[in-house]
Short mmCIF file of C-alpha atoms and ligand atoms in Angstrom, two decimals:
data_model
loop_
_atom_site.label_atom_id
_atom_site.label_comp_id
_atom_site.label_asym_id
_atom_site.label_seq_id
_atom_site.Cartn_x
_atom_site.Cartn_y
_atom_site.Cartn_z
CA MET G 1463 20.83 -58.57 62.72
CA THR G 1464 17.21 -58.49 61.11
CA ILE G 1465 16.11 -55.96 59.43
CA LYS G 1466 13.14 -53.85 61.59
CA SER G 1467 10.71 -51.23 59.82
CA VAL G 1468 10.95 -48.20 62.30
CA VAL G 1469 8.41 -45.71 62.74
CA ILE G 1470 10.63 -42.49 62.00
CA GLY G 1471 7.86 -40.06 61.08
CA CYS G 1472 4.17 -39.59 61.38
CA GLY G 1473 2.01 -37.00 59.72
CA THR G 1474 -2.00 -36.50 59.38
CA TYR G 1475 -4.31 -33.91 58.01
CA LEU G 1476 -7.70 -33.22 58.82
CA PRO G 1477 -10.43 -31.11 56.32
CA GLU G 1478 -10.92 -27.96 57.59
CA ARG G 1479 -14.85 -28.31 57.82
CA ILE G 1480 -16.45 -30.10 60.84
CA LEU G 1481 -19.63 -31.21 61.29
CA THR G 1482 -21.35 -31.80 64.43
CA ASN G 1483 -23.76 -34.50 65.42
CA LYS G 1484 -26.45 -31.36 66.38
CA GLU G 1485 -25.83 -30.14 62.47
CA ILE G 1486 -26.68 -34.01 61.39
CA SER G 1487 -29.60 -34.26 63.59
CA THR G 1488 -30.64 -31.16 61.31
CA PHE G 1489 -31.32 -33.62 58.21
CA VAL G 1490 -31.91 -37.09 60.03
CA ASP G 1491 -33.75 -38.59 62.47
CA THR G 1492 -31.05 -38.23 65.06
CA SER G 1493 -30.00 -36.57 68.02
CA ASP G 1494 -26.67 -35.51 69.56
CA GLU G 1495 -27.36 -37.86 72.96
CA TRP G 1496 -27.82 -40.86 70.94
CA ILE G 1497 -24.83 -40.74 68.82
CA GLN G 1498 -22.45 -39.86 71.77
CA GLU G 1499 -24.11 -42.35 73.90
CA ARG G 1500 -23.73 -45.26 71.47
CA THR G 1501 -20.64 -44.48 69.45
CA GLY G 1502 -18.28 -41.56 71.67
CA ILE G 1503 -18.60 -39.65 68.11
CA LYS G 1504 -19.30 -36.04 68.70
CA GLU G 1505 -18.42 -34.44 65.66
CA ARG G 1506 -16.15 -35.44 62.12
CA HIS G 1507 -14.47 -33.83 59.41
CA VAL G 1508 -15.71 -33.61 55.79
CA ALA G 1509 -13.47 -33.16 52.55
CA ALA G 1510 -14.41 -29.37 50.65
CA ASP G 1511 -16.08 -30.51 47.60
CA ASP G 1512 -12.62 -29.91 45.49
CA GLU G 1513 -10.73 -31.82 47.78
CA LYS G 1514 -9.81 -35.42 46.84
CA THR G 1515 -8.45 -38.52 48.74
CA SER G 1516 -4.86 -37.76 47.37
CA ASP G 1517 -5.13 -34.27 48.13
CA LEU G 1518 -5.55 -35.23 52.25
CA ALA G 1519 -2.73 -38.06 51.62
CA VAL G 1520 -0.49 -35.55 49.95
CA LYS G 1521 -0.66 -33.18 53.05
CA ALA G 1522 -0.45 -36.13 55.60
CA ALA G 1523 2.18 -37.54 53.52
CA GLN G 1524 4.46 -34.17 53.74
CA ALA G 1525 3.58 -33.70 57.51
CA ALA G 1526 5.13 -37.18 58.26
CA LEU G 1527 8.02 -36.31 55.93
CA ASN G 1528 8.85 -33.19 58.34
CA ASP G 1529 8.37 -35.14 60.96
CA ALA G 1530 11.01 -37.72 60.09
CA GLY G 1531 13.21 -34.72 58.48
CA LEU G 1532 13.30 -36.35 55.41
CA LYS G 1533 12.57 -35.41 51.77
CA ALA G 1534 10.28 -37.06 49.18
CA ASP G 1535 13.19 -38.02 47.32
CA ASP G 1536 14.23 -40.50 50.25
CA ILE G 1537 10.96 -42.40 49.92
CA ASP G 1538 11.05 -46.11 47.50
CA LEU G 1539 8.04 -46.95 48.42
CA ILE G 1540 4.39 -45.67 49.25
CA ILE G 1541 1.42 -47.76 49.94
CA VAL G 1542 -1.82 -46.00 50.18
CA ALA G 1543 -4.51 -47.87 52.12
CA THR G 1544 -8.10 -46.40 51.21
CA THR G 1545 -11.33 -47.76 50.38
CA THR G 1546 -12.34 -44.42 48.60
CA PRO G 1547 -9.65 -44.02 45.77
CA ASP G 1548 -9.70 -40.52 43.41
CA LEU G 1549 -10.43 -42.51 40.46
CA THR G 1550 -10.61 -46.89 39.51
CA PHE G 1551 -7.49 -46.32 37.93
CA PRO G 1552 -4.60 -45.72 38.44
CA ALA G 1553 -4.03 -46.10 42.19
CA THR G 1554 -4.18 -43.31 44.48
CA ALA G 1555 -0.57 -44.22 45.68
CA ALA G 1556 0.61 -43.35 42.25
CA ILE G 1557 -1.23 -39.96 42.27
CA VAL G 1558 0.14 -39.11 45.60
CA GLN G 1559 3.61 -40.33 44.25
CA ALA G 1560 3.15 -37.75 41.35
CA LYS G 1561 2.22 -35.09 43.97
CA LEU G 1562 5.17 -35.56 46.09
CA GLY G 1563 7.61 -35.39 43.69
CA VAL G 1564 8.78 -38.97 44.11
CA SER G 1565 10.02 -40.97 41.29
CA GLU G 1566 11.78 -43.79 42.61
CA GLY G 1567 10.81 -47.51 43.53
CA ALA G 1568 6.85 -48.74 43.66
CA ALA G 1569 3.67 -47.18 44.50
CA PHE G 1570 0.34 -48.99 44.84
CA ASP G 1571 -2.93 -49.03 46.84
CA ILE G 1572 -4.11 -51.37 49.51
CA GLN G 1573 -7.81 -52.23 50.05
CA ALA G 1574 -9.18 -53.76 53.36
CA VAL G 1575 -11.41 -50.94 54.37
CA CYS G 1576 -11.18 -49.67 57.86
CA SER G 1577 -8.12 -52.68 58.53
CA GLY G 1578 -6.38 -51.21 55.48
CA PHE G 1579 -3.58 -49.49 57.32
CA ILE G 1580 -2.35 -52.39 59.38
CA PHE G 1581 -2.40 -54.42 55.95
CA ALA G 1582 -0.47 -51.41 54.41
CA LEU G 1583 2.02 -51.44 57.32
CA SER G 1584 2.50 -54.95 57.42
CA THR G 1585 3.18 -55.21 53.76
CA ALA G 1586 5.73 -52.38 54.25
CA GLU G 1587 7.28 -54.11 56.63
CA LYS G 1588 7.87 -56.93 54.40
CA PHE G 1589 9.09 -54.93 51.61
CA LEU G 1590 11.42 -53.27 53.82
CA ALA G 1591 12.85 -56.95 55.70
CA SER G 1592 13.54 -57.96 51.86
CA GLY G 1593 15.92 -55.54 51.48
CA GLN G 1594 14.69 -54.18 48.13
CA HIS G 1595 12.86 -51.03 49.61
CA LYS G 1596 14.87 -48.74 52.47
CA ARG G 1597 11.74 -46.12 53.52
CA ALA G 1598 8.17 -46.75 52.59
CA LEU G 1599 5.69 -44.02 53.27
CA VAL G 1600 2.43 -45.83 54.57
CA ILE G 1601 -0.89 -43.54 54.03
CA GLY G 1602 -4.31 -44.28 55.36
CA ALA G 1603 -6.58 -41.87 53.18
CA GLU G 1604 -10.02 -41.16 53.03
CA THR G 1605 -12.87 -39.58 51.92
CA PHE G 1606 -15.26 -41.80 53.48
CA THR G 1607 -18.21 -39.14 54.25
CA ARG G 1608 -18.54 -39.85 49.86
CA LEU G 1609 -19.52 -43.08 50.37
CA LEU G 1610 -22.47 -42.75 52.68
CA ASP G 1611 -26.42 -42.13 52.53
CA TRP G 1612 -27.33 -39.25 54.52
CA ASN G 1613 -30.73 -40.39 54.84
CA ASP G 1614 -29.51 -43.82 56.48
CA ARG G 1615 -29.17 -42.34 60.03
CA ALA G 1616 -27.41 -45.81 61.13
CA THR G 1617 -24.74 -45.34 59.08
CA CYS G 1618 -24.00 -41.80 58.12
CA VAL G 1619 -23.82 -40.46 61.60
CA LEU G 1620 -20.24 -42.58 62.31
CA PHE G 1621 -17.62 -42.04 59.49
CA GLY G 1622 -15.49 -38.69 58.77
CA ASP G 1623 -12.83 -38.16 56.41
CA GLY G 1624 -9.00 -37.45 57.00
CA ALA G 1625 -5.47 -38.70 56.15
CA GLY G 1626 -2.41 -40.12 58.43
CA ALA G 1627 0.89 -41.48 57.58
CA PHE G 1628 3.93 -43.24 58.67
CA VAL G 1629 7.46 -43.07 57.15
CA LEU G 1630 8.98 -46.49 57.87
CA GLU G 1631 12.46 -46.64 57.46
CA ALA G 1632 14.38 -50.35 57.39
CA GLN G 1633 16.92 -50.14 59.90
CA GLY G 1634 19.70 -52.98 61.03
CA GLY G 1635 20.59 -55.86 59.02
CA ASN G 1636 22.79 -54.64 56.41
CA SER G 1637 20.80 -51.83 54.78
CA GLY G 1638 19.20 -48.50 56.72
CA GLN G 1639 22.37 -46.63 57.99
CA SER G 1640 19.80 -43.82 59.32
CA ARG G 1641 20.18 -41.02 61.00
CA ASN G 1642 18.05 -42.11 63.94
CA GLN G 1643 20.64 -45.04 64.20
CA THR G 1644 23.76 -43.29 64.04
CA SER G 1645 22.34 -40.86 66.87
CA ASN G 1646 20.54 -43.15 69.28
CA GLN G 1647 21.82 -46.66 68.10
CA ALA G 1648 21.08 -48.53 71.46
CA THR G 1649 17.59 -47.19 71.67
CA ASN G 1650 17.10 -48.22 67.85
CA HIS G 1651 18.09 -51.81 67.72
CA HIS G 1652 14.97 -52.26 69.97
CA ARG G 1653 12.72 -50.18 68.02
CA GLY G 1654 10.01 -50.65 65.15
CA ILE G 1655 7.38 -53.08 64.19
CA ILE G 1656 7.78 -56.46 66.66
CA GLU G 1657 4.62 -58.73 64.59
CA THR G 1658 1.58 -58.17 62.53
CA TYR G 1659 -1.35 -60.48 62.10
CA LEU G 1660 -3.91 -60.23 59.33
CA ARG G 1661 -7.21 -62.25 58.84
CA THR G 1662 -9.94 -62.01 56.09
CA ASP G 1663 -12.98 -63.94 56.09
CA GLY G 1664 -15.32 -63.11 53.27
CA ARG G 1665 -18.31 -64.90 54.49
CA MET G 1666 -19.12 -62.27 56.40
CA VAL G 1667 -19.28 -59.57 53.35
CA ASP G 1668 -22.71 -58.95 53.95
CA LEU G 1669 -22.74 -57.66 57.31
CA LEU G 1670 -20.86 -54.47 56.20
CA TYR G 1671 -20.46 -53.31 51.91
CA VAL G 1672 -21.01 -50.78 49.63
CA ASP G 1673 -23.71 -51.45 47.36
CA GLY G 1674 -22.34 -50.42 44.73
CA GLY G 1675 -19.18 -51.27 42.05
CA VAL G 1676 -17.43 -50.81 38.97
CA SER G 1677 -18.06 -54.20 37.68
CA SER G 1678 -21.62 -54.60 39.61
CA THR G 1679 -23.65 -51.46 39.15
CA LYS G 1680 -21.07 -49.46 37.29
CA THR G 1681 -21.96 -46.74 40.62
CA THR G 1682 -19.73 -45.89 43.69
CA GLY G 1683 -22.71 -46.93 46.12
CA HIS G 1684 -23.47 -46.38 49.66
CA VAL G 1685 -22.15 -48.37 52.94
CA LYS G 1686 -24.79 -50.86 54.21
CA MET G 1687 -23.85 -52.33 57.52
CA GLN G 1688 -25.66 -54.55 59.60
CA GLY G 1689 -24.25 -52.60 62.76
CA ASN G 1690 -25.33 -55.00 65.77
CA LYS G 1691 -23.84 -58.15 63.78
CA VAL G 1692 -20.65 -56.36 63.39
CA PHE G 1693 -20.15 -55.03 66.55
CA ARG G 1694 -20.92 -58.53 68.10
CA GLU G 1695 -17.94 -59.73 65.66
CA ALA G 1696 -15.68 -56.65 66.23
CA VAL G 1697 -15.04 -57.19 70.31
CA THR G 1698 -14.43 -60.85 69.73
CA ARG G 1699 -12.29 -60.86 66.65
CA ILE G 1700 -10.14 -57.88 67.52
CA SER G 1701 -9.32 -59.27 71.29
CA GLU G 1702 -8.41 -62.68 69.23
CA ALA G 1703 -6.02 -60.39 66.70
CA MET G 1704 -4.45 -58.42 69.99
CA VAL G 1705 -3.86 -61.40 71.90
CA THR G 1706 -2.46 -63.60 68.76
CA VAL G 1707 -0.08 -60.85 67.88
CA CYS G 1708 1.25 -60.69 71.18
CA GLU G 1709 1.72 -64.80 71.48
CA LYS G 1710 3.61 -64.71 68.29
CA ALA G 1711 6.02 -61.83 69.76
CA ASN G 1712 6.10 -63.51 73.08
CA ILE G 1713 5.00 -60.49 75.05
CA PRO G 1714 1.79 -60.43 77.46
CA VAL G 1715 -0.82 -58.01 76.19
CA THR G 1716 -0.68 -56.47 79.68
CA ASP G 1717 3.25 -55.24 79.02
CA ILE G 1718 1.87 -53.22 76.40
CA ASP G 1719 2.31 -49.25 77.26
CA TRP G 1720 -0.35 -47.51 74.61
CA PHE G 1721 -3.26 -49.20 72.88
CA VAL G 1722 -4.29 -47.72 69.60
CA PRO G 1723 -7.19 -48.71 68.01
CA HIS G 1724 -8.84 -48.26 64.98
CA GLN G 1725 -11.74 -45.83 66.15
CA ALA G 1726 -15.20 -47.04 65.04
CA ASN G 1727 -17.13 -46.66 68.20
CA GLU G 1728 -15.85 -46.37 71.74
CA ARG G 1729 -18.15 -49.09 73.13
CA ILE G 1730 -16.38 -51.51 70.79
CA ILE G 1731 -13.06 -50.37 72.06
CA LEU G 1732 -13.78 -50.21 75.90
CA GLY G 1733 -15.28 -53.78 75.38
CA VAL G 1734 -12.04 -55.06 74.29
CA VAL G 1735 -10.15 -53.04 77.10
CA LYS G 1736 -12.31 -55.07 79.63
CA LYS G 1737 -11.83 -58.14 77.90
CA LEU G 1738 -8.14 -58.22 77.96
CA SER G 1739 -7.53 -56.66 81.05
CA LEU G 1740 -6.09 -53.28 79.73
CA ARG G 1741 -6.92 -50.20 81.47
CA THR G 1742 -8.54 -47.20 80.01
CA GLU G 1743 -5.69 -44.86 80.55
CA GLN G 1744 -3.77 -47.15 77.83
CA VAL G 1745 -6.63 -45.94 75.04
CA VAL G 1746 -5.42 -43.58 72.72
CA SER G 1747 -8.59 -42.28 71.37
CA THR G 1748 -9.84 -39.86 68.97
CA ILE G 1749 -13.16 -41.03 68.26
CA ALA G 1750 -14.73 -37.96 69.84
CA HIS G 1751 -13.35 -35.40 67.55
CA GLN G 1752 -12.82 -37.36 64.05
CA GLY G 1753 -15.41 -40.36 63.94
CA ASN G 1754 -14.69 -43.13 62.13
CA THR G 1755 -11.90 -42.29 59.33
CA SER G 1756 -11.70 -46.17 58.04
CA ALA G 1757 -8.24 -46.27 56.95
CA ALA G 1758 -6.72 -43.42 58.41
CA SER G 1759 -8.28 -43.59 62.29
CA ILE G 1760 -5.08 -45.32 63.58
CA PRO G 1761 -2.47 -42.98 62.28
CA LEU G 1762 -4.82 -39.96 63.26
CA ALA G 1763 -4.98 -41.89 66.74
CA TYR G 1764 -0.88 -42.21 66.66
CA ARG G 1765 -0.50 -38.87 65.81
CA ALA G 1766 -2.58 -37.79 68.73
CA GLY G 1767 -0.62 -39.75 71.37
CA LEU G 1768 2.85 -38.33 70.11
CA ASP G 1769 1.21 -34.82 70.70
CA ASP G 1770 0.32 -35.03 74.03
CA GLY G 1771 3.19 -36.47 74.93
CA ARG G 1772 2.04 -40.18 75.70
CA ILE G 1773 3.52 -42.11 72.73
CA LYS G 1774 7.16 -42.11 73.86
CA PRO G 1775 10.54 -43.69 72.02
CA GLY G 1776 10.53 -47.34 73.57
CA ASP G 1777 7.31 -47.66 74.29
CA LEU G 1778 5.22 -50.92 73.07
CA VAL G 1779 2.20 -49.73 71.14
CA LEU G 1780 -0.53 -51.88 70.56
CA LEU G 1781 -2.65 -51.31 66.98
CA GLU G 1782 -5.81 -53.11 65.91
CA ALA G 1783 -8.52 -52.93 63.12
CA LEU G 1784 -12.03 -54.66 62.06
CA GLY G 1785 -13.12 -53.70 58.51
CA GLY G 1786 -15.51 -54.85 56.05
CA GLY G 1787 -14.58 -58.15 54.08
CA LEU G 1788 -15.11 -58.61 57.24
CA THR G 1789 -10.96 -57.82 57.47
CA TRP G 1790 -9.34 -57.75 60.86
CA ALA G 1791 -5.74 -56.74 62.10
CA ALA G 1792 -3.26 -56.06 64.93
CA ALA G 1793 0.18 -55.05 64.56
CA LEU G 1794 2.41 -54.40 67.60
CA LEU G 1795 5.68 -51.87 67.58
CA ARG G 1796 8.12 -50.25 69.63
CA ALA G 1797 7.82 -46.38 68.93
N1 LIG N 494 -30.06 -42.01 65.65
C1 LIG N 494 -31.14 -42.57 66.23
N2 LIG N 494 -31.47 -43.86 66.24
C2 LIG N 494 -30.65 -44.82 65.82
C3 LIG N 494 -29.40 -44.27 64.80
C4 LIG N 494 -29.66 -42.95 65.04
N3 LIG N 494 -28.03 -42.74 64.24
N4 LIG N 494 -29.09 -45.30 64.10
C5 LIG N 494 -29.67 -46.45 64.50
N5 LIG N 494 -30.74 -46.15 65.00
C6 LIG N 494 -31.82 -46.65 65.95
C7 LIG N 494 -32.28 -48.26 65.06
O1 LIG N 494 -33.06 -47.55 64.06
C8 LIG N 494 -32.49 -49.23 66.30
O2 LIG N 494 -34.11 -48.63 66.33
P1 LIG N 494 -35.35 -49.79 66.97
O3 LIG N 494 -34.98 -50.32 68.57
O4 LIG N 494 -36.55 -48.67 66.83
O5 LIG N 494 -35.68 -50.70 65.66
C9 LIG N 494 -31.80 -48.63 67.29
O6 LIG N 494 -31.38 -47.41 67.44
C10 LIG N 494 -31.00 -49.73 67.94
O7 LIG N 494 -30.01 -49.82 66.47
P2 LIG N 494 -28.99 -50.94 66.83
O8 LIG N 494 -28.30 -50.96 65.20
O9 LIG N 494 -28.90 -52.31 67.16
O10 LIG N 494 -28.13 -49.87 67.55
P3 LIG N 494 -26.51 -50.00 68.49
O11 LIG N 494 -26.83 -49.72 69.38
O12 LIG N 494 -26.16 -51.73 67.67
O13 LIG N 494 -25.85 -49.27 67.55
C11 LIG N 494 -23.90 -48.78 65.81
C12 LIG N 494 -25.48 -48.78 66.13
C13 LIG N 494 -23.44 -47.76 66.59
C14 LIG N 494 -24.23 -48.52 64.06
C15 LIG N 494 -23.41 -50.11 66.77
O14 LIG N 494 -24.05 -51.60 66.14
C16 LIG N 494 -22.25 -50.27 65.58
O15 LIG N 494 -20.95 -49.59 66.12
N6 LIG N 494 -21.77 -51.34 65.02
C17 LIG N 494 -20.06 -51.77 64.80
C18 LIG N 494 -19.54 -50.54 63.37
C19 LIG N 494 -18.36 -50.72 63.24
O16 LIG N 494 -17.43 -51.30 63.75
N7 LIG N 494 -18.11 -50.77 62.05
C20 LIG N 494 -16.85 -51.75 61.23
C21 LIG N 494 -15.96 -50.27 61.01
S1 LIG N 494 -16.72 -49.85 59.47
C22 LIG N 494 -15.98 -49.88 58.11
O17 LIG N 494 -15.15 -50.99 58.24
C23 LIG N 494 -16.21 -49.40 56.69
#
C-alpha cells in the first residue's frame, strides 16, 4: 500500500485585536457597506506590535499538536508557508522549530503568497510519501497587515493576520504505525491527501506584488494589486485547478462534500461555486470575520468546518487558492 498523508490534527490562532470595517472607514475613504458588498468582509484580526509571524505559527502548531494528541517531539518536518517572515533569514520555520522544542528533522519556509498553504501541503505530502519523514507540521502563518499601505483603500480593507496548522502523518506503506490507524484502520485506509495540483505563471507578477525587497529596494514594501484583473483571473484559474485535481483523482467535482477555499473575496468563491455547479451550503467560509489571511486562510477555514461539525472523518474536502505570482493550486483530501 502506498504511503498516505493523513491530516490528524488541525489548530489555529487569531490575534486578539479585531479591526472592523467601521474603524477602517475612520482613517481611509471607504465604508462598511462598500467593503461588505464587494468582498464579504466585516472585520479582521491584527497582530499586536510585539507579535511576530512565528508567535502566531507556534500557537497554531501547538493547537494542532493537541488536536492530534501528539508532542512536538513526534514531528520531524516543519514547513511554514508565509509571505511575512520574522526575518529575511533564517526561515520562520527554523524559529518555530526552536520555539516548539523540536530538534529532529528539517524545517523550511515556502513562499507562494496566498497559495502557500497548498504548496506547503503538497511538498509535505511528497516528503512523507518518500518515507524519509513520518509526521509533518504544515503551517500557514501571516502578519500580512504589516505589508499594507493603510492609505490605499483598494488593498488595506482586504487583509488580516492569523495562523493555521495541519499535522500530517504518513500512514500505510511500511511506515507510519499510527494511533489513528490502530484505532480505526478501516476508515484510515481511505483517509489522507488524494491529489494536489500546483501552478505558477510569473508573467502576471504585475497584477499582485509588493513594491519592496531585500535585493531591490532594501525595504519591505507594500502590497500593490490590480484588483479587478486579479479577480477575473481568479475565477477561471481556481476553477481550472479544482477540475484538474479532481480529474487526476478520478473523482467528479460534484462528489465533494466540502469546499474549503482560500478566503480572498466572497464573490470569487461564489463565482467558482456557480461555475462548477457546487452548492453554496458546501462552502466553508470565514471571510466575514477574518478577511484574507493569505497562507493562513485555508487551515483557519478548515478548523471552522471541523468545529461546527460539518467536516467529519471520511468526508471529501477540496481546497483551493490563488495568490501573487500568480500562483494557484488545489488539493483534494479525505478528512
Ligand atoms: N472603498 C470604497 N471604494 C473603493 C475601495 C474601498 N475600499 N476600493 C476601491 N474602491 C473604488 C475604486 O477606486 C473604484 O472607483 P472608481 O470607479 O471611481 O475608479 C471602484 O471602487 C471600483 O474599483 P474596482 O477595483 O473595480 O472594484 P472591484 O469591484 O473589482 O473590487 C476588489 C475590488 C475587492 C479588490 C476585487 O477586485 C478583488 O477582490 N480582487 C481580487 C483580490 C484577490 O483575490 N487577491 C488575490 C489574493 S491576495 C494575495 O495573493 C496577496
